[in-house]
Short mmCIF file of C-alpha atoms and ligand atoms in Angstrom, two decimals:
data_model
loop_
_atom_site.label_atom_id
_atom_site.label_comp_id
_atom_site.label_asym_id
_atom_site.label_seq_id
_atom_site.Cartn_x
_atom_site.Cartn_y
_atom_site.Cartn_z
CA MET A 15 -23.09 -34.86 -62.22
CA GLU A 16 -26.23 -33.21 -63.53
CA PHE A 17 -27.02 -29.91 -61.81
CA LYS A 18 -30.15 -31.28 -60.13
CA GLU A 19 -28.23 -34.29 -58.89
CA VAL A 20 -25.63 -31.99 -57.28
CA VAL A 21 -28.33 -29.88 -55.60
CA LEU A 22 -30.06 -32.99 -54.27
CA LYS A 23 -26.82 -34.58 -53.06
CA ARG A 24 -25.55 -31.55 -51.14
CA ARG A 25 -26.38 -31.82 -47.49
CA SER A 26 -25.03 -30.20 -44.38
CA VAL A 27 -22.74 -32.94 -43.13
CA ARG A 28 -21.91 -33.00 -39.42
CA LYS A 29 -19.50 -35.97 -39.33
CA PHE A 30 -16.71 -36.39 -41.82
CA ASP A 31 -14.72 -39.57 -42.50
CA PRO A 32 -11.31 -39.26 -40.74
CA ASN A 33 -9.75 -41.63 -43.29
CA LYS A 34 -10.72 -39.67 -46.37
CA LYS A 35 -8.36 -36.77 -46.92
CA LEU A 36 -9.13 -33.86 -49.21
CA ASP A 37 -6.97 -32.73 -52.08
CA SER A 38 -6.25 -29.06 -51.26
CA LYS A 39 -5.89 -28.28 -54.94
CA ILE A 40 -9.47 -29.47 -55.61
CA VAL A 41 -10.81 -27.40 -52.69
CA ARG A 42 -8.89 -24.40 -54.07
CA ASP A 43 -10.45 -25.00 -57.51
CA CYS A 44 -13.91 -25.04 -55.89
CA LEU A 45 -13.08 -21.71 -54.24
CA GLU A 46 -12.08 -20.33 -57.60
CA LEU A 47 -15.52 -21.36 -58.90
CA ALA A 48 -17.01 -19.59 -55.87
CA THR A 49 -15.54 -16.32 -57.12
CA LEU A 50 -17.62 -16.66 -60.31
CA ALA A 51 -20.79 -16.08 -58.28
CA PRO A 52 -22.87 -13.01 -59.08
CA ASN A 53 -21.87 -10.19 -56.76
CA SER A 54 -23.03 -6.65 -56.12
CA SER A 55 -21.60 -4.19 -58.70
CA ASN A 56 -18.88 -6.79 -59.37
CA MET A 57 -17.09 -5.23 -56.40
CA GLN A 58 -16.00 -8.67 -55.15
CA LEU A 59 -15.83 -7.50 -51.56
CA TRP A 60 -15.01 -11.02 -50.40
CA GLU A 61 -12.06 -13.08 -49.24
CA PHE A 62 -11.67 -16.82 -48.79
CA TYR A 63 -9.41 -18.26 -46.11
CA HIS A 64 -8.63 -21.90 -46.83
CA VAL A 65 -7.52 -23.46 -43.55
CA THR A 66 -5.49 -26.66 -43.84
CA SER A 67 -2.89 -26.49 -41.04
CA PRO A 68 -3.77 -28.92 -38.20
CA ASP A 69 -2.91 -26.33 -35.58
CA LYS A 70 -5.18 -23.65 -37.08
CA LEU A 71 -7.94 -26.21 -37.74
CA LYS A 72 -7.92 -27.16 -34.06
CA LYS A 73 -8.22 -23.53 -32.97
CA LEU A 74 -10.90 -22.82 -35.57
CA SER A 75 -12.90 -25.85 -34.44
CA ASN A 76 -12.70 -24.56 -30.89
CA TYR A 77 -13.98 -21.16 -32.06
CA CYS A 78 -16.87 -23.00 -33.77
CA PHE A 79 -17.68 -24.40 -30.33
CA ASP A 80 -16.28 -27.81 -31.33
CA GLN A 81 -19.54 -28.68 -33.02
CA ASN A 82 -19.28 -32.03 -34.81
CA ALA A 83 -18.87 -30.63 -38.32
CA ALA A 84 -15.95 -28.47 -37.19
CA LYS A 85 -14.35 -31.13 -34.99
CA THR A 86 -14.27 -33.74 -37.76
CA ALA A 87 -13.52 -31.38 -40.69
CA GLN A 88 -10.46 -32.21 -42.78
CA GLN A 89 -10.20 -28.63 -43.94
CA MET A 90 -12.22 -25.48 -43.37
CA VAL A 91 -12.95 -22.36 -45.32
CA VAL A 92 -13.70 -19.02 -43.70
CA LEU A 93 -15.71 -16.67 -45.88
CA VAL A 94 -14.99 -13.05 -45.12
CA THR A 95 -16.68 -9.85 -46.31
CA ARG A 96 -14.48 -6.82 -47.02
CA LYS A 97 -16.81 -3.83 -47.27
CA ASP A 98 -13.84 -1.83 -46.00
CA LYS A 99 -11.98 -2.52 -49.26
CA TRP A 100 -14.43 -0.68 -51.51
CA LYS A 101 -11.97 2.08 -52.46
CA THR A 102 -9.33 -0.48 -53.49
CA ARG A 103 -11.88 -2.30 -55.64
CA VAL A 104 -13.04 0.96 -57.27
CA ARG A 105 -9.41 1.76 -58.17
CA TRP A 106 -9.00 -1.77 -59.56
CA HIS A 107 -12.09 -1.38 -61.74
CA VAL A 108 -11.02 2.03 -63.04
CA LYS A 109 -7.49 0.78 -63.84
CA MET A 110 -8.90 -2.32 -65.48
CA MET A 111 -11.28 -0.25 -67.63
CA GLU A 112 -8.50 2.17 -68.61
CA GLY A 113 -6.50 -0.85 -69.76
CA LYS A 114 -9.46 -2.28 -71.65
CA PHE A 115 -10.89 0.89 -73.19
CA GLY A 116 -7.59 2.80 -73.43
CA LYS A 117 -6.71 6.17 -71.90
CA LYS A 118 -8.35 8.87 -74.02
CA LYS A 119 -10.33 12.08 -73.82
CA TRP A 120 -13.74 11.74 -72.14
CA GLU A 121 -15.66 12.54 -75.34
CA ASP A 122 -13.77 9.82 -77.25
CA TYR A 123 -15.16 7.05 -75.05
CA SER A 124 -18.34 5.30 -76.20
CA LYS A 125 -21.58 5.91 -74.30
CA ARG A 126 -21.29 2.50 -72.62
CA GLU A 127 -17.66 3.12 -71.61
CA ARG A 128 -18.56 6.54 -70.17
CA PHE A 129 -21.35 4.94 -68.17
CA ALA A 130 -18.96 2.30 -66.81
CA PHE A 131 -16.48 4.99 -65.68
CA THR A 132 -19.25 7.10 -64.13
CA TYR A 133 -20.60 4.04 -62.37
CA TYR A 134 -17.30 3.21 -60.64
CA LYS A 135 -16.01 6.76 -60.18
CA LYS A 136 -19.25 8.37 -58.97
CA ILE A 137 -22.21 6.07 -58.28
CA VAL A 138 -20.32 3.35 -56.39
CA PRO A 139 -18.40 5.85 -54.18
CA VAL A 140 -21.64 7.68 -53.34
CA THR A 141 -23.19 4.34 -52.40
CA TYR A 142 -20.29 3.11 -50.23
CA ALA A 143 -18.97 6.34 -48.66
CA ASP A 144 -20.19 6.50 -45.07
CA PHE A 145 -17.95 8.43 -42.60
CA GLY A 146 -18.73 6.49 -39.45
CA GLY A 147 -22.36 5.86 -40.29
CA ILE A 148 -23.44 9.52 -40.33
CA LEU A 149 -23.38 10.07 -44.09
CA GLY A 150 -25.21 6.75 -44.55
CA TRP A 151 -28.14 8.00 -42.48
CA ILE A 152 -28.20 11.37 -44.28
CA LYS A 153 -28.29 9.57 -47.65
CA TYR A 154 -30.95 7.20 -46.35
CA LEU A 155 -33.27 10.04 -45.28
CA PHE A 156 -32.62 11.95 -48.49
CA TYR A 157 -33.46 8.91 -50.63
CA TRP A 158 -36.52 8.28 -48.48
CA LEU A 159 -37.82 11.78 -49.30
CA ILE A 160 -37.17 11.31 -53.02
CA GLY A 161 -38.81 7.90 -52.69
CA PHE A 162 -42.19 9.61 -52.20
CA PHE A 163 -42.06 10.73 -55.82
CA ARG A 164 -40.22 7.99 -57.70
CA PRO A 165 -38.60 4.57 -57.26
CA ILE A 166 -35.16 4.92 -55.68
CA TYR A 167 -32.33 2.74 -54.42
CA ARG A 168 -32.63 2.80 -50.63
CA GLN A 169 -29.67 0.75 -49.38
CA ALA A 170 -27.61 3.64 -48.04
CA ARG A 171 -26.83 3.00 -44.38
CA HIS A 172 -23.82 1.11 -43.04
CA SER A 173 -26.16 -1.73 -42.02
CA ASP A 174 -27.68 -1.86 -45.55
CA MET A 175 -24.25 -2.11 -47.16
CA ARG A 176 -23.29 -4.86 -44.72
CA VAL A 177 -26.32 -6.81 -45.96
CA VAL A 178 -25.19 -6.21 -49.54
CA VAL A 179 -21.72 -7.68 -48.98
CA HIS A 180 -23.04 -10.61 -46.95
CA LYS A 181 -25.58 -11.42 -49.70
CA THR A 182 -22.75 -11.44 -52.19
CA GLN A 183 -20.60 -13.72 -50.06
CA ALA A 184 -23.52 -16.09 -49.42
CA LEU A 185 -23.89 -16.58 -53.17
CA ALA A 186 -20.19 -17.45 -53.38
CA ALA A 187 -20.69 -19.85 -50.48
CA GLN A 188 -23.38 -21.72 -52.36
CA ASN A 189 -21.24 -21.89 -55.52
CA PHE A 190 -18.45 -23.33 -53.39
CA MET A 191 -20.62 -25.93 -51.67
CA LEU A 192 -22.16 -27.12 -54.93
CA ALA A 193 -18.73 -27.31 -56.57
CA MET A 194 -17.48 -29.38 -53.62
CA THR A 195 -20.44 -31.74 -53.97
CA ASP A 196 -19.69 -32.11 -57.66
CA ALA A 197 -16.08 -32.96 -56.75
CA GLY A 198 -17.30 -35.76 -54.44
CA TYR A 199 -16.67 -33.79 -51.25
CA ASP A 200 -19.05 -32.59 -48.54
CA THR A 201 -19.53 -29.41 -46.55
CA CYS A 202 -21.34 -27.84 -43.63
CA PRO A 203 -21.92 -24.08 -43.48
CA MET A 204 -21.64 -22.74 -39.94
CA GLU A 205 -22.55 -19.42 -38.41
CA GLY A 206 -22.33 -20.82 -34.90
CA SER A 207 -18.91 -19.42 -34.10
CA ASP A 208 -16.99 -16.78 -32.17
CA THR A 209 -16.37 -14.41 -35.05
CA LEU A 210 -14.12 -12.09 -33.05
CA ARG A 211 -11.70 -14.89 -32.16
CA ILE A 212 -11.76 -16.13 -35.77
CA LYS A 213 -10.88 -12.65 -36.99
CA LYS A 214 -7.93 -12.57 -34.60
CA LEU A 215 -6.81 -16.04 -35.70
CA LEU A 216 -6.75 -14.93 -39.32
CA GLY A 217 -5.23 -11.53 -38.54
CA LEU A 218 -8.20 -9.67 -40.03
CA PRO A 219 -8.73 -5.93 -39.54
CA PHE A 220 -11.72 -4.27 -37.85
CA GLY A 221 -13.64 -3.70 -41.13
CA ALA A 222 -13.57 -7.36 -42.18
CA GLU A 223 -16.52 -9.55 -41.16
CA ILE A 224 -16.93 -13.29 -40.94
CA ASN A 225 -19.76 -14.38 -43.22
CA MET A 226 -19.62 -18.08 -42.41
CA VAL A 227 -17.23 -20.93 -41.82
CA ILE A 228 -17.56 -23.99 -44.04
CA ALA A 229 -16.39 -27.33 -42.72
CA CYS A 230 -15.17 -29.67 -45.47
CA GLY A 231 -14.59 -33.41 -45.71
CA VAL A 232 -16.15 -36.60 -47.02
CA ARG A 233 -19.37 -37.67 -45.35
CA LEU A 234 -19.80 -40.62 -43.05
CA PRO A 235 -23.29 -42.15 -43.51
CA GLU A 236 -24.23 -41.04 -40.00
CA GLY A 237 -22.91 -37.53 -40.79
CA VAL A 238 -26.21 -36.62 -42.44
CA TYR A 239 -28.75 -36.12 -39.70
CA GLY A 240 -31.88 -37.59 -41.25
CA ASP A 241 -33.96 -36.75 -44.29
CA ARG A 242 -34.04 -33.29 -45.68
CA ILE A 243 -36.87 -31.27 -44.15
CA ARG A 244 -38.48 -28.34 -45.94
CA LEU A 245 -41.74 -26.44 -45.57
CA PRO A 246 -44.44 -27.38 -48.09
CA PHE A 247 -43.41 -25.49 -51.23
CA GLU A 248 -46.90 -23.92 -51.53
CA GLU A 249 -46.28 -22.13 -48.26
CA VAL A 250 -43.29 -20.22 -49.62
CA TYR A 251 -44.08 -20.03 -53.33
CA HIS A 252 -46.18 -17.07 -54.48
CA LYS A 253 -47.01 -16.68 -58.14
CA VAL A 254 -47.61 -13.00 -58.76
C1 FMN B 304 -25.97 -19.25 -42.78
C2 FMN B 304 -26.05 -20.67 -42.29
C3 FMN B 304 -25.55 -20.99 -41.03
C4 FMN B 304 -25.56 -22.31 -40.57
N1 FMN B 304 -24.98 -22.61 -39.37
C5 FMN B 304 -24.89 -23.89 -38.98
C6 FMN B 304 -24.16 -24.24 -37.81
O1 FMN B 304 -23.58 -23.38 -37.14
N2 FMN B 304 -24.07 -25.53 -37.49
C7 FMN B 304 -24.66 -26.52 -38.23
O2 FMN B 304 -24.55 -27.68 -37.87
N3 FMN B 304 -25.36 -26.22 -39.34
C8 FMN B 304 -25.47 -24.93 -39.75
N4 FMN B 304 -26.13 -24.63 -40.91
C9 FMN B 304 -26.72 -25.69 -41.73
C10 FMN B 304 -28.23 -25.69 -41.66
O3 FMN B 304 -28.65 -26.15 -40.41
C11 FMN B 304 -28.75 -26.57 -42.80
O4 FMN B 304 -28.39 -25.98 -44.02
C12 FMN B 304 -30.27 -26.75 -42.75
O5 FMN B 304 -30.65 -27.46 -41.60
C13 FMN B 304 -30.78 -27.50 -43.98
O6 FMN B 304 -30.14 -28.74 -44.15
P1 FMN B 304 -29.36 -29.15 -45.49
O7 FMN B 304 -28.23 -28.14 -45.65
O8 FMN B 304 -28.81 -30.54 -45.24
O9 FMN B 304 -30.30 -29.08 -46.64
C14 FMN B 304 -26.12 -23.33 -41.38
C15 FMN B 304 -26.64 -22.98 -42.64
C16 FMN B 304 -26.57 -21.69 -43.10
C17 FMN B 304 -27.08 -21.37 -44.48
#
């Protein structure tokens, strides 16, 4: 399909055809495409739980309040943010760069390589380190003071970094849903859910957060609730 065709075809589908099963391998491939989404600092603080077992699907539907999309879904995907894994990702990046650039003396690295190491060894840790929210606030106030004199990155608090990882995961979500449309499948993103129960179902730790649950299947004609409704574009478009 042409890109525009895919964008136009994707709809939030609330009733899926019970007779049309999904090929798990295709859904997995769409999730792999999801991981190619742009993401903050390439930290990839995301995880994708592909739920196919009937028992788990039933529980998950219940935790999504048995809304139609969840109740009729053939499979579901839970998108999870893992801000808590930032140290692991930093180590992965450093190891990966050492493999790519080679292990040598600092002065033997190129300027670009040195910047990459500094970025992951210093800038990213300063951005993510928080110590129970206190350091985040100290950084935030410090940046705010500097911000009087020059432009500065201000996303320093725990809540700011949560936004960062959820933004990242939302971009992956859209990649996934468009890939599913291209594969002839349908989806419905859902935030209407009991995220605590879902975390328990998936055995997720405290630091993990549910970004959204995506119900998957093949649409029934009545599964699309009417025409697509959007505000007049002029109301949201501002040419500057
Ligand atoms: C973050 C997010 C959460 C959503 N949660 C739900 C939900 O819990 N249940 C539902 O039926 N639709 C949900 N939707 C779907 C929206 O209602 C839908 O995208 C919107 O009405 C526009 O329709 P369209 O996707 O068909 O273009 C959600 C969408 C997003 C992006």
